[in-house]
PDB file of C-alpha atoms in Angstrom:
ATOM      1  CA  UNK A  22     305.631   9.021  54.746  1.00 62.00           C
ATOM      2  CA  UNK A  23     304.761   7.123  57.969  1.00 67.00           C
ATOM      3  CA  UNK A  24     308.343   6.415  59.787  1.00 70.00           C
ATOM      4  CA  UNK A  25     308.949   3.246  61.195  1.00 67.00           C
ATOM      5  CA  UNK A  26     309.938   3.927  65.277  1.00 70.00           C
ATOM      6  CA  UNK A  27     310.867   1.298  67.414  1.00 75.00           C
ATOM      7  CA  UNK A  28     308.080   1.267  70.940  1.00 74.00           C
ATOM      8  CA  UNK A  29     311.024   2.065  73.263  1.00 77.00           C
ATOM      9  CA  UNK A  30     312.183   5.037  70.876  1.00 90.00           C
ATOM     10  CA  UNK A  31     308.221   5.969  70.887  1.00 91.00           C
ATOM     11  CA  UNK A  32     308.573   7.729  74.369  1.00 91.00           C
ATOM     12  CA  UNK A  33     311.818  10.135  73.381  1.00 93.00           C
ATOM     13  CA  UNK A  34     309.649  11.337  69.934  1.00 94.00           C
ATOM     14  CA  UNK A  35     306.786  12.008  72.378  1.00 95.00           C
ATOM     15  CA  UNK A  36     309.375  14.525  74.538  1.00 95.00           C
ATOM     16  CA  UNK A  37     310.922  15.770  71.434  1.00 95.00           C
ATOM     17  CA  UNK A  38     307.159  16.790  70.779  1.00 96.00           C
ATOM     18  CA  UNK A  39     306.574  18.420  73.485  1.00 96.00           C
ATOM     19  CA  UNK A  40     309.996  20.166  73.964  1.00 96.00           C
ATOM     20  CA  UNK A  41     309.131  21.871  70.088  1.00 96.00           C
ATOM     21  CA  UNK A  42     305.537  22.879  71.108  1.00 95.00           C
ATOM     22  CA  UNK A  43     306.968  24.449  74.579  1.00 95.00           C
ATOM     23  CA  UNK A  44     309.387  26.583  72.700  1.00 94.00           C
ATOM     24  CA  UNK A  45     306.562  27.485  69.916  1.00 95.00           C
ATOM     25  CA  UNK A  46     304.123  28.618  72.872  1.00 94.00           C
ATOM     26  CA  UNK A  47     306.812  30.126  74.544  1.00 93.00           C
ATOM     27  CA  UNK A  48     307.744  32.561  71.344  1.00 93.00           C
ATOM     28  CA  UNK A  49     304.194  33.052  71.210  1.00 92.00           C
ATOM     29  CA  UNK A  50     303.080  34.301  74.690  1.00 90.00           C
ATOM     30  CA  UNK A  51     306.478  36.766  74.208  1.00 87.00           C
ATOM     31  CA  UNK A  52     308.450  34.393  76.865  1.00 82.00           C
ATOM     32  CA  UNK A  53     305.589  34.406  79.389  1.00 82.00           C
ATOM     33  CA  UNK A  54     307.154  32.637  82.358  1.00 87.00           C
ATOM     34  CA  UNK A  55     304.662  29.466  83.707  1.00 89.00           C
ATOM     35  CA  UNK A  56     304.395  27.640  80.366  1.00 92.00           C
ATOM     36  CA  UNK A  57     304.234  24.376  80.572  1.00 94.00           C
ATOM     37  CA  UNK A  58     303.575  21.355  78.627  1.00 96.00           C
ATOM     38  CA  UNK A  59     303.059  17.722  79.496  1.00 96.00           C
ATOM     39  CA  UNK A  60     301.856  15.016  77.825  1.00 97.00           C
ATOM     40  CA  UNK A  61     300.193  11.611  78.829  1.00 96.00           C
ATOM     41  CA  UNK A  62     300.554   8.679  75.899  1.00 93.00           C
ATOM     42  CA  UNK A  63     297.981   5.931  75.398  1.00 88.00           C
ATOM     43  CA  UNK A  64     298.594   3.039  72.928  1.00 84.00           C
ATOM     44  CA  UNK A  65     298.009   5.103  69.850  1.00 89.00           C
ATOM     45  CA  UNK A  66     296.854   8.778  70.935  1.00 94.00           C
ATOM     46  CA  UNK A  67     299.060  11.202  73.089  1.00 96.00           C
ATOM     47  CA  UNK A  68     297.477  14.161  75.000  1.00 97.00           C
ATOM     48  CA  UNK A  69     299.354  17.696  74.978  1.00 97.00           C
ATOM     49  CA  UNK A  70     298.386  19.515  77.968  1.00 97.00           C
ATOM     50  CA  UNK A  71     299.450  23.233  77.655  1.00 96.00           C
ATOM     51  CA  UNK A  72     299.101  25.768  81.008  1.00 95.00           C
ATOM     52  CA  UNK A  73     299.475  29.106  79.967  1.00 94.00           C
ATOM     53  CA  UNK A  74     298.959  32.163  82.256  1.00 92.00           C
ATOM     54  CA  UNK A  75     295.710  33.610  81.648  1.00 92.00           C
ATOM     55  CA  UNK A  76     296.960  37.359  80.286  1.00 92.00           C
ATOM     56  CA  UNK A  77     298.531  34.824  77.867  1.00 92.00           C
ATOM     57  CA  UNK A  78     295.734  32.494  76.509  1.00 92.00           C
ATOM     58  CA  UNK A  79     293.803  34.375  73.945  1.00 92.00           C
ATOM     59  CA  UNK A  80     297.282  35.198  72.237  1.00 92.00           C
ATOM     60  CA  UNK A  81     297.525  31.730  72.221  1.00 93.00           C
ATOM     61  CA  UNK A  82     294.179  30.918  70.968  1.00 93.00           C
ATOM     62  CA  UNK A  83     294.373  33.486  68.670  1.00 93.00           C
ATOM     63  CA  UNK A  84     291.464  35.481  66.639  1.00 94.00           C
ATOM     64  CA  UNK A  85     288.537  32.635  65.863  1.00 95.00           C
ATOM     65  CA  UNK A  86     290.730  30.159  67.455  1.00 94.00           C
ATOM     66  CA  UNK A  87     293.360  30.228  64.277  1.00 96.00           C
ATOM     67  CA  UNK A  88     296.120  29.943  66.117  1.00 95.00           C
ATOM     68  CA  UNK A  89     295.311  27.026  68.430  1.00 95.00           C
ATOM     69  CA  UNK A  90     293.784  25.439  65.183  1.00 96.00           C
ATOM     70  CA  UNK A  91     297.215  26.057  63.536  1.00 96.00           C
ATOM     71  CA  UNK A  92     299.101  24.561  65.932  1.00 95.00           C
ATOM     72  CA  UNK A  93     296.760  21.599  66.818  1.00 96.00           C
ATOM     73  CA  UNK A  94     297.418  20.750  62.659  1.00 96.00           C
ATOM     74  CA  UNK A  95     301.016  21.454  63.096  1.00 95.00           C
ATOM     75  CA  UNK A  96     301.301  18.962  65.715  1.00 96.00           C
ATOM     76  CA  UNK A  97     298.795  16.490  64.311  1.00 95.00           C
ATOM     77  CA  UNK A  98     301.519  16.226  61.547  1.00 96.00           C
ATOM     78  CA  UNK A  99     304.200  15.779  63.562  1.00 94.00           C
ATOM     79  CA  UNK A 100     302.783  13.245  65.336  1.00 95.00           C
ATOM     80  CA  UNK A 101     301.211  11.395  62.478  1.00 94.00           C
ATOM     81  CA  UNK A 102     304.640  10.940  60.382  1.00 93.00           C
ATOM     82  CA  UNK A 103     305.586   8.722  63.408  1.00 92.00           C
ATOM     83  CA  UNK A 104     302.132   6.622  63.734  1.00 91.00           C
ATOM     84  CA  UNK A 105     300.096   8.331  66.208  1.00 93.00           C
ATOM     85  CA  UNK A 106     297.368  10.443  66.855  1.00 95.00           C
ATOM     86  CA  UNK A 107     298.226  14.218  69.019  1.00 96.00           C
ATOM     87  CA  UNK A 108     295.735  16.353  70.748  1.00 96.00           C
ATOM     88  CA  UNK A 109     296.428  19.989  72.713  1.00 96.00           C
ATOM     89  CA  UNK A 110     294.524  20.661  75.556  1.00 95.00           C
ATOM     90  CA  UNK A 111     294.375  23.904  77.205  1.00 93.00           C
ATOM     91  CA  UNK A 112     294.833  23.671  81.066  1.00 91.00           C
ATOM     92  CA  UNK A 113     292.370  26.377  82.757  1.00 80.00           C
TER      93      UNK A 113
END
């Protein structure tokens, strides 16, 4: 169900976003200090950038990729419920 969201409300959902994928990361690097996650919003896609030490990354990335996959899904749901599109990029 696609929830109606007022443009000026759009920006605080966006945050919201990013505040639940910062605490996911963090849970999953084991509370590896210098995570951090931004975001840039265009009309109708928003970019998640993620920096993530690099003894961190391939926890993050998991086996085959199956955890960046997972979460990339996880927040294309999120993000689609409110009418736009999500992507994570990986800082290197």
């Amino acid at each position: 169900m696609l929830v109606a969201v007022a443009e000026n409300q759009m920006e605080e959902v966006r945050t919201r976003i990013a505040k639940v994928l910062q605490e996911v990361v963090q849970e999953m690097t084991a509370g590896a200090s210098g995570v951090e996650v931004s975001f840039t919003s265009g009309d109708r896609t928003t970019i998640y950038r993620i920096t993530v030490p690099q003894e961190h990354r391939g926890k993050l990335i998991g086996a085959q990729g199956k955890n960046i996959m997972s979460l990339r899904n996880i927040l294309g749901a999120m993000a689609g419920s409110y009418g736009f599109r999500a992507i994570i990029e990986l800082v290197v």
